[in-house]
Amino acid sequence: MKILFSSVFKPYGVDDKYGRKENIMELLHNQVTREQGIFSLRRNHRSFNLYLLAENISVPSTVLDFPSLKRFIKEIKKGYDYVGISFITPNFAKTQKMAELIRQYSPKSKIILGGHGTQIPDLEKIIDCDYIVRGEGISWLRRFFGEPVDSPIKHPILPSADNQRVMGIPMRDKSVVLLPGVGCPNKCRFCSTTHLFKFKYTPFFKTAKYLFAIMQKADDKIDCEDFSVMDENFLKSKQRAVDLLDLMKTHNKHYYFAIFSSAETIVDLGVKFLFELGIRNVWIGVESKKDTYEKNKGIDMKKLFDELKNHGISILASTILFQEHHDKDSIWEDIDYTLDLRPDFVQFMQLGPLPVTDLYKEYKNNGLLKEDIPYEEWHGQHRIWFKHAHFTPKDSEIYLRKAFQKDYHELGPSILRMADTYMRGYIYTKKYQPPWAKMRNNQLRELCEKFYPVLGIMKLYLPNTKTKQYAKSLIRQYSEVFGAKTLQQKLTSQAALLCSIKESVRLNIFGDIKQPKTVYTKYNRPSFKLFTETLTGRIIDVSPNLLEMKLGNVLASNHTYIELHGILDSINVEALRDKIAGFFDSEKWDITLNLANMQKIEDNSLYDLVVQLEQFHSCIKLVYSAKMKDISNIIDEINLNFSKNIQCVAMA
């Protein structure tokens, strides 16, 4: 049995029968920095949910991310038992085509649909599929394949973004994505996420120690300290956030984060706490000047934004246009209100009644939906798909573009604003004396020093006198604080200049759409084949406790399979370790240790065995029975303390 998980096919951001040019596969360039030209932050985010699903089932799985149509057809011809496709509403036509191709080239495959697009009414009638997963998918798949639903969730180590660049300059940071949970309890009537997950938050990792173990694993594997947290309201789990800071301080780990958060959550925890936790970027839903949503009632946004920027926390403010109270005058009040907050980034999003939100139900019941507009255009960055008292769809396109242009021309490029925020935070937080706060202040200094070499280059491309004066003032401040550029910084400036010239030429000749590379990842592949004859016998006989071992070597591979029967306790751990080590030469070997048939594992014996084996072998896979008494506590302890090269798999 095997399963393929796939995203929808490319090309993205083009006008064809499957999509629209405004629906670009780049979050920031699509709906945040879209009118900032060469200054737009460019990056691709993988379909993180697919990797998380594949990581948490034992069925051999393949993730195919950003495939072309030709590449997708080639893959499904391999004859998968199941093909899962994750999609959003504007990618409906792509998903429909993929389902047709599966029926054509792999008719025995069962089709599973997931993602926000599954909320489309009567989906099973308009896309030929076998199963639809609405909501959290890990438990659904485990239940479907007969695996333990409550087994600990494993977290993949994935880059938060690929192909990162700005002004043509590659950004080679090692940021890793963190996926703590799904859903949000705030119940905003327009939010597809809160409705998809039934108005509740489902944590994958309920306590801080598991999140911290994931971060340590990423740190050990790729030397990563920077995490992008894909969680609708990460700090809403207040105790988990507090405990996470305590763990970081205890272990002297200076991790930092980009998060999503509602304003009321930040006020509850306090901006100083966010600074100490290491929050460097926060996405906040401003939505409107009016107290339209409960999460913003009574919040002094201007005061909050000033305090965040004083602590060097870069802000992305999200505002919804074409709400019911907007006319052609009042809409500018909300636009100007957001710009007066002076965030580093602004997302202007059209009000979008997406299935099956309360907003969608209300508009449908009142006959306000323009149901002749295809789903490909339901993405919030072109034209509204509902009837508005004061705006036509064409109006909405024009006003949206003008809002983004005003943001850019009034406040300057977002990358320049970030440099300003980090400098402001560095200067302001110098007053904090505790060692941990001083460390955070030093991190801000390091961020500022990364911006310093490229500030002068920005002046060449700025749109007007106002933004050029802003850049000159900021460059002067950097020079006063850090002095003249070092030789290394001057060389970096020259290299960055060449990159920006090349990017400017590329944009003028080829346009700004660049397709992401296809990513192909396999999970749970059979990695060994046992000899037909295995070494069998009782190898330890101490006290009344018996332990038997079956050993199978691997042909043409440094991998050994060991099956244990009987009782493991502290008395026979050392003897077992020596016996296992005796089968190997000095090379590093991988071990699969099957404990599923053990009668009993006492005290800390398994933990001690892993300690002994880890120093001799490059990778250890523990297979265990979830029904064994107290095994979950033992495995939790191993997962927490052996984040590198240890894999634990539960068998039903």
PDB file of C-alpha atoms in Angstrom, residues 28-29 31-43 166-167 281 309 314-317 339 342-348 404 407-422 451 455 458 462-463 467 470 474 478:
ATOM      1  CA  LEU A  28       3.883  38.223   0.393  1.00  0.00           C
ATOM      2  CA  HIS A  29       4.259  39.143  -3.266  1.00  0.00           C
ATOM      3  CA  GLN A  31      -1.122  40.081  -1.141  1.00  0.00           C
ATOM      4  CA  VAL A  32       1.335  42.214   0.858  1.00  0.00           C
ATOM      5  CA  THR A  33       4.232  43.712  -1.132  1.00  0.00           C
ATOM      6  CA  ARG A  34       2.599  43.260  -4.549  1.00  0.00           C
ATOM      7  CA  GLU A  35       2.978  46.909  -5.660  1.00  0.00           C
ATOM      8  CA  GLN A  36       6.535  47.406  -4.386  1.00  0.00           C
ATOM      9  CA  GLY A  37       8.318  46.380  -7.583  1.00  0.00           C
ATOM     10  CA  ILE A  38      11.932  45.393  -7.052  1.00  0.00           C
ATOM     11  CA  PHE A  39      11.484  45.760  -3.272  1.00  0.00           C
ATOM     12  CA  SER A  40       8.795  43.063  -3.052  1.00  0.00           C
ATOM     13  CA  LEU A  41       9.829  40.154  -0.810  1.00  0.00           C
ATOM     14  CA  ARG A  42       9.894  37.023  -2.939  1.00  0.00           C
ATOM     15  CA  ARG A  43       9.580  33.559  -1.465  1.00  0.00           C
ATOM     16  CA  VAL A 166      14.622  40.801  -2.311  1.00  0.00           C
ATOM     17  CA  MET A 167      15.975  43.221  -4.939  1.00  0.00           C
ATOM     18  CA  ASN A 281       7.804  39.593  13.257  1.00  0.00           C
ATOM     19  CA  LYS A 309       8.273  48.756  17.182  1.00  0.00           C
ATOM     20  CA  SER A 314       8.325  44.134  12.854  1.00  0.00           C
ATOM     21  CA  ILE A 315       4.557  44.294  12.182  1.00  0.00           C
ATOM     22  CA  LEU A 316       2.407  43.081   9.315  1.00  0.00           C
ATOM     23  CA  ALA A 317      -1.036  44.695   9.635  1.00  0.00           C
ATOM     24  CA  LEU A 339      -1.123  53.521   7.284  1.00  0.00           C
ATOM     25  CA  ARG A 342       3.054  52.782  10.309  1.00  0.00           C
ATOM     26  CA  PRO A 343       3.361  48.991  10.106  1.00  0.00           C
ATOM     27  CA  ASP A 344       6.276  47.503   8.195  1.00  0.00           C
ATOM     28  CA  PHE A 345       3.949  45.498   5.978  1.00  0.00           C
ATOM     29  CA  VAL A 346       0.297  45.881   5.043  1.00  0.00           C
ATOM     30  CA  GLN A 347      -2.039  43.253   3.701  1.00  0.00           C
ATOM     31  CA  PHE A 348      -5.096  44.794   2.065  1.00  0.00           C
ATOM     32  CA  PHE A 404      -1.293  49.150  -2.040  1.00  0.00           C
ATOM     33  CA  ASP A 407       1.129  52.282   1.217  1.00  0.00           C
ATOM     34  CA  TYR A 408       4.304  52.023  -0.886  1.00  0.00           C
ATOM     35  CA  HIS A 409       4.513  55.672  -1.922  1.00  0.00           C
ATOM     36  CA  GLU A 410       3.657  57.074   1.519  1.00  0.00           C
ATOM     37  CA  LEU A 411       5.637  54.752   3.801  1.00  0.00           C
ATOM     38  CA  GLY A 412       8.307  53.406   1.467  1.00  0.00           C
ATOM     39  CA  PRO A 413       9.239  49.792   0.770  1.00  0.00           C
ATOM     40  CA  SER A 414       8.615  47.300   3.549  1.00  0.00           C
ATOM     41  CA  ILE A 415      12.246  46.212   3.621  1.00  0.00           C
ATOM     42  CA  LEU A 416      13.255  49.789   4.480  1.00  0.00           C
ATOM     43  CA  ARG A 417      10.644  49.960   7.238  1.00  0.00           C
ATOM     44  CA  MET A 418      11.961  46.699   8.720  1.00  0.00           C
ATOM     45  CA  ALA A 419      15.464  48.177   8.888  1.00  0.00           C
ATOM     46  CA  ASP A 420      13.969  51.169  10.708  1.00  0.00           C
ATOM     47  CA  THR A 421      12.059  48.995  13.200  1.00  0.00           C
ATOM     48  CA  TYR A 422      15.109  46.881  14.067  1.00  0.00           C
ATOM     49  CA  PHE A 451      20.571  45.599   6.569  1.00  0.00           C
ATOM     50  CA  LEU A 455      20.410  50.612   2.529  1.00  0.00           C
ATOM     51  CA  MET A 458      17.664  51.195  -2.104  1.00  0.00           C
ATOM     52  CA  LEU A 462      12.783  54.480  -4.469  1.00  0.00           C
ATOM     53  CA  PRO A 463       9.594  55.924  -6.006  1.00  0.00           C
ATOM     54  CA  THR A 467      10.802  57.893   0.467  1.00  0.00           C
ATOM     55  CA  TYR A 470      13.312  58.619   4.596  1.00  0.00           C
ATOM     56  CA  LEU A 474      17.828  56.083   8.168  1.00  0.00           C
ATOM     57  CA  TYR A 478      22.908  53.657  10.893  1.00  0.00           C
TER      58      TYR A 478
END
